[in-house]
Amino acid sequence: MSFPLLTATAALPAVGAVATAAVPAARRTAAKWLALAFSLGTLALAATILVRFDPGGARYQLTESHSWIAAFGVRYELGVDGIAVALIGLTALLVPFVMLAGWHDADPLETGSRRWRPTQGFFALILALEAMVILSFEATDVFLFYIFFEAMLIPLYFLIGGFGDRAHERGEKAASTQRSYAAVKFLLYNLAGGLIMLAAVIGLYVVAGSFSLTEIAQARADGSLRMATGVERWLFLGFFFAFAVKAPLWPLHTWLPNAMQESTAPVAVLITAVVDKVGTFAMLRFCLQLFPEASTWATPVVLVLALISIIYGALLAVGQRDIKRLIAYASISHFGFIIMGIFAMTSQGQSGATLYMVNHGLSTAVLMLIAGFLISRRGSRLIADYGGVQKVAPVLAGTFLIGSLATLSLPGLAPFVSEFLVLVGTFTRYPAIGIAATLGIVLAALYTLVLYQRTMTGPVRKEVSAMPDLRVRELVVVAPLIVLLIFLGVYPKPVTDIVNPAVQQTMSDVHQTDPKPEVEAAK
Amino acid sequence: MNPVNYLYLAALLFTIGATGVLIRRNAIVLFMCIELMLNACNLALVAFSRMHGNLDGQIVAFFTMVVAAAEVVVGLAIIVSLFRSRHSASVDDASLMKL
Amino acid sequence: MIALLIAAPLLGAAVLLVGGRRLDAVGHWIGTLLASASFVIGLVLFADLLGREAEQRTVVQHLFSWIPVAGFQADVAFRLDQLSMTFVLLITGVGSLIHVYSIGYMEHDERRRRFFGYLNLFLAAMLLLVLADNYLLLYFGWEGVGLASYLLIGFWQHKPSAATAAKKAFLVNRVGDMGLSIAIMLMFLTFGSFAFEPVLSQVGDTSEGRLTAIGLMLLLAACGKSAQVPLQSWLGDAMEGPTPVSALIHAATMVTAGVYLIVRSGAIFNAAPDAQLAVTVVGAVTLLFGAVVGCAKDDIKKALAASTMSQIGYMMLAAGLGPLGYVFAIMHLVTHGFFKAGLFLGAGSVMHGMNDEVDMRKYGGLRRYMPVTFVTFGLGYLAIIGFPGLSGFFSKDKIIEAAFAKGGTEGWILGGVALLGAAVTAFYMTRVMLMTFFGEERWRDRAEASGQAAATPHESPGVMTIPMIVLAVGSVFGGAFFSIGDRFLHWLEPVTGHSEGHPPVGAWAVTAATVVCLLIGVAVAWAQYGRRPVPAVAPRGSLLTRAARRDLFQDDFNHVVLVRGGEHLTRSLVYVDHTLVDGVVNGAAASVGGLSGRMRRLQNGFARSYAVSMFGGAALLVAATLLMRAV
C-alpha cells in the first residue's frame, strides 16, 4: 500500500495541535515556533499533493478507503480532484502566514499567571482548524465530510470567542460581551445549517443506501439510482442551506460581519479565506454531483440570491464605519460572485468560481492582515479614526492599496481573472444577471477607494503621526502574498490547468454544455 | 390466605409513603417515606412472585433492597451535611441549585 | 521586440517602486532612461515597418496563453500595425519629453522617485493598451492607465482635494469600464472570441442590433476614459495632479484612448450606423460643452482641461463619421498630443515661476519675464486655434470638412457645430493667452496687498524648457508634415480604411469659413480681455458664465443624485440589514430564549413539587396503559 498522503496532510496539523497545546505555559515562544513548523510541514505535504496530482488522470486521485462504521456503511474515504487540490493548497499556504501575522495576538496580557496558556491554545486551535478544513476538502464520504464540516465549528468558536482585538480589550468590558455574542451567533447559525444538513445526509442514506460520494454519483450518472423529483429537491435544499450559511449567501449572511469584526485579523482571514470556502466548495462537489436535476431546478433562484449578495454586500460595505466590517461585507459580495459562477453552469463560470475561491483567499488575506496591523497600531477599528497614514507609513499604505486594488479586481492582479471568468460565464447563459453583476465592479471600486482615501490619504492625524511602518515580520507575511497575487493575475495557467478537468467533469455531471457562440450556432 | 390482600397492603403503604413525600418538609421524614414506598414495591413484587409461581419478583426485590441500601448511604450523608451547613433539615430551604 | 517596448518602462516602475529610498538620488534618471529606451525601440520598430510593403505592416507577436479555460482563449499577444505604431511613437516620444521636464518640475518634491515610478507604470500600461491584440488585454491596459492616472492625480495625497479627485476619476472611469467589460462579454457571446481578428472579420455574420449594442458599450467605455459627456466630470478635477501628469495623461495620451478604441473597432461601428451616430452626437455635444466651460474658467489648468475635452470631442466626432473621418481623428489626436502637451508644460512652467499660482486673474504681462515659455506657449496657442499653416489648422480643418461631407441635414448640423466650436476655441484660448502673458502685471497687486515684496516671476530651467521647445516645433510643423502629400493618410489607410469625403460646398469654402470663425473668436476675445484691463476678482458674470464656471451643473447633478442618493441608499440598507435581516435571526434566537425563560419557572427548587409532577406523570402513564388495554 502506498503512503497515505492525504491522511498525513490532515494528520500532521492535528498532531501539531496536540503537541502545541502540550507545551508548558512558560515556553510560549517555543510553542509558536513549533506550531509554525507544523504548519510549514503541512504546506510541504500539500505541495507534494500538488506535484503528485495528475490533472489529466482519474477524477479522484490519491484515494484512500477504509471501513469505519460498518453498520451504516460509513467509510473513511479520501480523494482529491483538481478543485480540492487548489483549495488544500490555499489552506496550507495561508495558515503559516496567518500564524506569523498573529504572532503576538495571543500573548497573555499579564505575565504572572502560570496555568493559563492562551498562546498555546491559539496556535493549537489554528492547527486543529487546519486539519479539519483539509479533511473536509479531502473527504469523499458524505458522512465523513459532514463530521468535519461540523467539527470545524469547535476550534473556530473558541478562536472567535477567546481572542479579540488586543487594543479593544484593554479597559473595555463591552468588547468581551460583544465578542461572545458574535461567537455564539456564529456557532448557532452554523449549527442550525448543519442540523438541517444532517437530516438531508440521513435522508440521502435512506434513498441511496450509501454514503460514498463516488458510488452515489456514479449510480446517478448511469441511471441506476433514481430519485423522485420531490425527494431530490428536498435533499438538495437540506445540503444547500448548510452551505449557503457557511458561504454565506444573502440573506443568511449576518453572522459573518459580527464574527469578523470581533475576531482578530488572522482569525478573520481564516474565517473568510478558508472556512467559508468549504461552503462554496461543497456546493460544487456535493450539491451539483449528488443532485444534478435539483441543482438545475434551483439555478434561477440561486443566481438571483447571488446577485443580491453581490450588490447588497457591496452597498453595505460602502455604508460601514468599521474597517473589518467593511471587509466582511466586501467578502459577502465576493461570495456572491463565487456562487454565481458555480450555478451559471458554464465551464468559464465554474473555473472562474474555483479560481475565485483561491484568489479571494489571497486578496482578503492581504487586505485583512494589513488592516489588522493598522488596527493594532492605532487601537481602533473605526475608519474615522484614521487619516494620512501614507505619509507616516508608506509601505503599509502601499501594500494596503495593492490589497484594495486586488479586492476591486484590477486587471494584473489575480482576482480580475476569476471575476471576469465568472461574469462571462454567467453572461453567456443569463445576460441580464451578468450585466447587473457588473455593477459590482463599480461598487467595489467605491468601497475600497473610499476606505483607502479615508484611512491613508489627507492630512496626517495627530493620533497616527507616530505610527511605525511595517515591521520585517509583517512584511514577510504580506510580500509573498502580493507576489502571488500578481503572478496569478498575469499567469493563472498553473491553477487553471489543475482546475479545468475537474470542472469539465462537474459540467458533465449536471448534463450541461457551454452555449455555442451565436455566430457558430447560426451557421 | 389470599395473596391479593398483600397487594392491598402494598398499595396502602405506597399511598402513605407518597402522601408523606408530598406533604412533609423534614428531609428525614421524606427519606423514610421514600423507603416506605420502596418497601411497598418490594411487598408487591414478592406477592406477584407468589401469585405467578416464578422467582423473578423475588430476585428483583433483592435488587431493590441493595439499591435502597446504597441510596440510604448517599442520601443520609447528604442530609447530614445539609443539616450541618444550614442547621435545618427542611428540604424547602435547600433550593440553591435552581436556576 | 514588441514586448520589450512594454517591458522597459515596466521594469522601471518595478525597480523604482520596490527599490525604496536607496534609489531616491538616481530614480528620476532611471525612469527617464527607460522611457527613452522604449522610445528608441519604438523608432527601430518604426523603421522596420517603413521598410515593408504597406500590406505587410501588421506584426503579431504571441507571448503566452493568459487565461486558458475551456472555450475561452485569452492570450497575451501584441499587434503592431500602423495605428498602434502611431500611438507608440506618440506615447513614448511625448512621454520621454515629459519625463525630462519632470526632472526639473518635481525637483523639490521628496517623493520624486515614486513619481517617476508611476510615470513609467503609466507608459507600460498605455503601451499595453495600444499594442494588445485582443479586447481583454486592451482592458488590462485600459484599467492599468486608470490606476496610473489614479496614483498620479492623487500624487499629493496629503491634500484631501487631490485624494478626492483621484478617487472620482477612478470611479467615473469604472463606470466606463463597465461598458467595456459588457462589450467584451457581448463579443464572447456572439463570436466566441474577443481577439481583434476574429471579431472584426466576422462582423458581417451577426445582426445589426447586436453590433449596435456592442458599439454603444464601447462608446460608454470611450466616454469614461476620454472624458466625454456624460462621463466628463472627472477631467477638471484631475488637474489636482502635478502638471506634467496633466500634460501626459490628461491631455496627450490616456484621454485619447477612447478615440483609439473606436477607431480600432471601426469595423463594428461601420456596420452599426446607430452606434456611429451616437458617437458623433457625443463628440459634438462634448465639443461644445468643453468649449463653453473653457470660456469661464479662471484656473489655467482647468481652462486647458476643458479645452482638451473639447478637442477630443472633435476627434470623437471624426471617429463617428466612419471611414470619412478615422484618419483625421487620429491625425488630430497626434497633433493635439503635441500642442496640448506643450500648452500644459507651458502652464506648468508659468506655475513654476509663480509659486504654484493657478488663477489667471493673478497673472498678466508675463511675456517679459518668461520669454521661452511665452514663445512656446504662443506657438501651441496658434496651433490649437488652427492658425493657417500650423498643425492644428490642418487636422481640424480636415475634420470640419469631413463633418460637412457626411451629407444631408446631419452634415450641416455637425459641420456647423464644428465651426462654432472652432470660433469658441479661438475665443477661450486667446483669453488664456491674454490673461497670462499680456496686460497689467496683476501679480504685483497681490504681493503688495499681502505686504511682501513682489517676487519676480522667473523663467524655468533648461531641463524644462527644452521639452517645451521640442513640442512647440512639433506643433508648428507636425500638421504640414503629415498633410503634404497626404503622408499620414497613406500610412494609416490600410488599417482604418478611408473614403474621400465630398463636402456640399467646396473644400476651400470650408477652409475660408474656418479661418473667418477663428478670426471672429480672436477678435471678440481681444475686445473683452485685450483692450480692457482684466479684473483681479472674477465678476459675477452672466447666467451662462456662472453655469460654465460650475461645469454646467454636471457636478451638482452628480452630487445630488448619485452621491446624496447613494448615501441615503447605503444608510437605509445598513439599517435594513441590522433590523430586518439580522432582526429575523436575532428574533428567532430571542423567542427561543423567551420560551426557555418561561420553562425555567417550573424549576422552582421545591423538591415536593418535583415529586408531584413525577407522580402526575406516572399516573398519566398508568392511565394511558390502562386505556390502551381497554381499547
PDB file of C-alpha atoms in Angstrom, chain C residues 303-312 314 332 335-336 338-341 343-344 377-387 390-397 421-430 432-433 475-476 514 518:
ATOM      1  CA  ALA C 303      -9.300  76.008 -18.812  1.00  0.00           C
ATOM      2  CA  LEU C 304      -6.829  73.801 -20.655  1.00  0.00           C
ATOM      3  CA  ALA C 305      -8.611  70.686 -19.367  1.00  0.00           C
ATOM      4  CA  ALA C 306     -11.915  71.937 -20.733  1.00  0.00           C
ATOM      5  CA  SER C 307     -10.164  72.587 -23.999  1.00  0.00           C
ATOM      6  CA  THR C 308      -8.832  69.018 -24.011  1.00  0.00           C
ATOM      7  CA  MET C 309     -12.348  67.756 -23.567  1.00  0.00           C
ATOM      8  CA  SER C 310     -13.494  69.869 -26.446  1.00  0.00           C
ATOM      9  CA  GLN C 311     -10.646  68.819 -28.742  1.00  0.00           C
ATOM     10  CA  ILE C 312     -11.296  65.153 -28.003  1.00  0.00           C
ATOM     11  CA  TYR C 314     -13.563  66.833 -32.331  1.00  0.00           C
ATOM     12  CA  HIS C 332      -5.864  65.454 -34.874  1.00  0.00           C
ATOM     13  CA  THR C 335      -1.142  67.000 -33.434  1.00  0.00           C
ATOM     14  CA  HIS C 336      -3.235  67.636 -30.338  1.00  0.00           C
ATOM     15  CA  PHE C 338       1.952  67.880 -29.428  1.00  0.00           C
ATOM     16  CA  PHE C 339       0.336  71.225 -28.887  1.00  0.00           C
ATOM     17  CA  LYS C 340      -1.740  70.346 -25.834  1.00  0.00           C
ATOM     18  CA  ALA C 341       1.222  68.738 -24.109  1.00  0.00           C
ATOM     19  CA  LEU C 343       0.498  74.127 -23.622  1.00  0.00           C
ATOM     20  CA  PHE C 344       0.294  72.174 -20.371  1.00  0.00           C
ATOM     21  CA  PHE C 377       3.052  78.562 -25.342  1.00  0.00           C
ATOM     22  CA  GLY C 378       2.216  81.088 -28.069  1.00  0.00           C
ATOM     23  CA  LEU C 379       3.053  78.619 -30.805  1.00  0.00           C
ATOM     24  CA  GLY C 380       0.955  75.992 -29.107  1.00  0.00           C
ATOM     25  CA  TYR C 381      -1.841  78.539 -28.859  1.00  0.00           C
ATOM     26  CA  LEU C 382      -1.651  79.341 -32.567  1.00  0.00           C
ATOM     27  CA  ALA C 383      -1.674  75.616 -33.317  1.00  0.00           C
ATOM     28  CA  ILE C 384      -4.728  74.838 -31.216  1.00  0.00           C
ATOM     29  CA  ILE C 385      -6.869  77.620 -32.608  1.00  0.00           C
ATOM     30  CA  GLY C 386      -5.986  76.370 -36.080  1.00  0.00           C
ATOM     31  CA  PHE C 387      -3.964  79.300 -37.330  1.00  0.00           C
ATOM     32  CA  LEU C 390       0.289  75.351 -38.064  1.00  0.00           C
ATOM     33  CA  SER C 391      -0.541  71.775 -37.249  1.00  0.00           C
ATOM     34  CA  GLY C 392      -3.947  72.317 -35.660  1.00  0.00           C
ATOM     35  CA  PHE C 393      -5.119  74.037 -38.800  1.00  0.00           C
ATOM     36  CA  PHE C 394      -4.518  71.010 -40.998  1.00  0.00           C
ATOM     37  CA  SER C 395      -6.041  68.450 -38.717  1.00  0.00           C
ATOM     38  CA  LYS C 396      -9.035  70.447 -37.542  1.00  0.00           C
ATOM     39  CA  ASP C 397      -9.870  71.713 -40.976  1.00  0.00           C
ATOM     40  CA  GLY C 421     -16.501  75.094 -31.781  1.00  0.00           C
ATOM     41  CA  ALA C 422     -13.561  76.491 -33.734  1.00  0.00           C
ATOM     42  CA  ALA C 423     -14.718  80.029 -33.036  1.00  0.00           C
ATOM     43  CA  VAL C 424     -15.220  79.377 -29.331  1.00  0.00           C
ATOM     44  CA  THR C 425     -11.847  77.641 -29.156  1.00  0.00           C
ATOM     45  CA  ALA C 426     -10.214  80.703 -30.613  1.00  0.00           C
ATOM     46  CA  PHE C 427     -12.039  82.836 -28.047  1.00  0.00           C
ATOM     47  CA  TYR C 428     -11.104  80.969 -24.896  1.00  0.00           C
ATOM     48  CA  MET C 429      -7.535  80.254 -25.950  1.00  0.00           C
ATOM     49  CA  THR C 430      -6.988  83.903 -26.787  1.00  0.00           C
ATOM     50  CA  VAL C 432      -5.938  82.392 -21.704  1.00  0.00           C
ATOM     51  CA  MET C 433      -3.117  83.884 -23.723  1.00  0.00           C
ATOM     52  CA  SER C 475       3.004  71.818 -33.068  1.00  0.00           C
ATOM     53  CA  VAL C 476       4.255  74.105 -35.775  1.00  0.00           C
ATOM     54  CA  THR C 514     -12.912  78.092 -40.535  1.00  0.00           C
ATOM     55  CA  LEU C 518     -11.258  81.777 -35.857  1.00  0.00           C
TER      56      LEU C 518
END
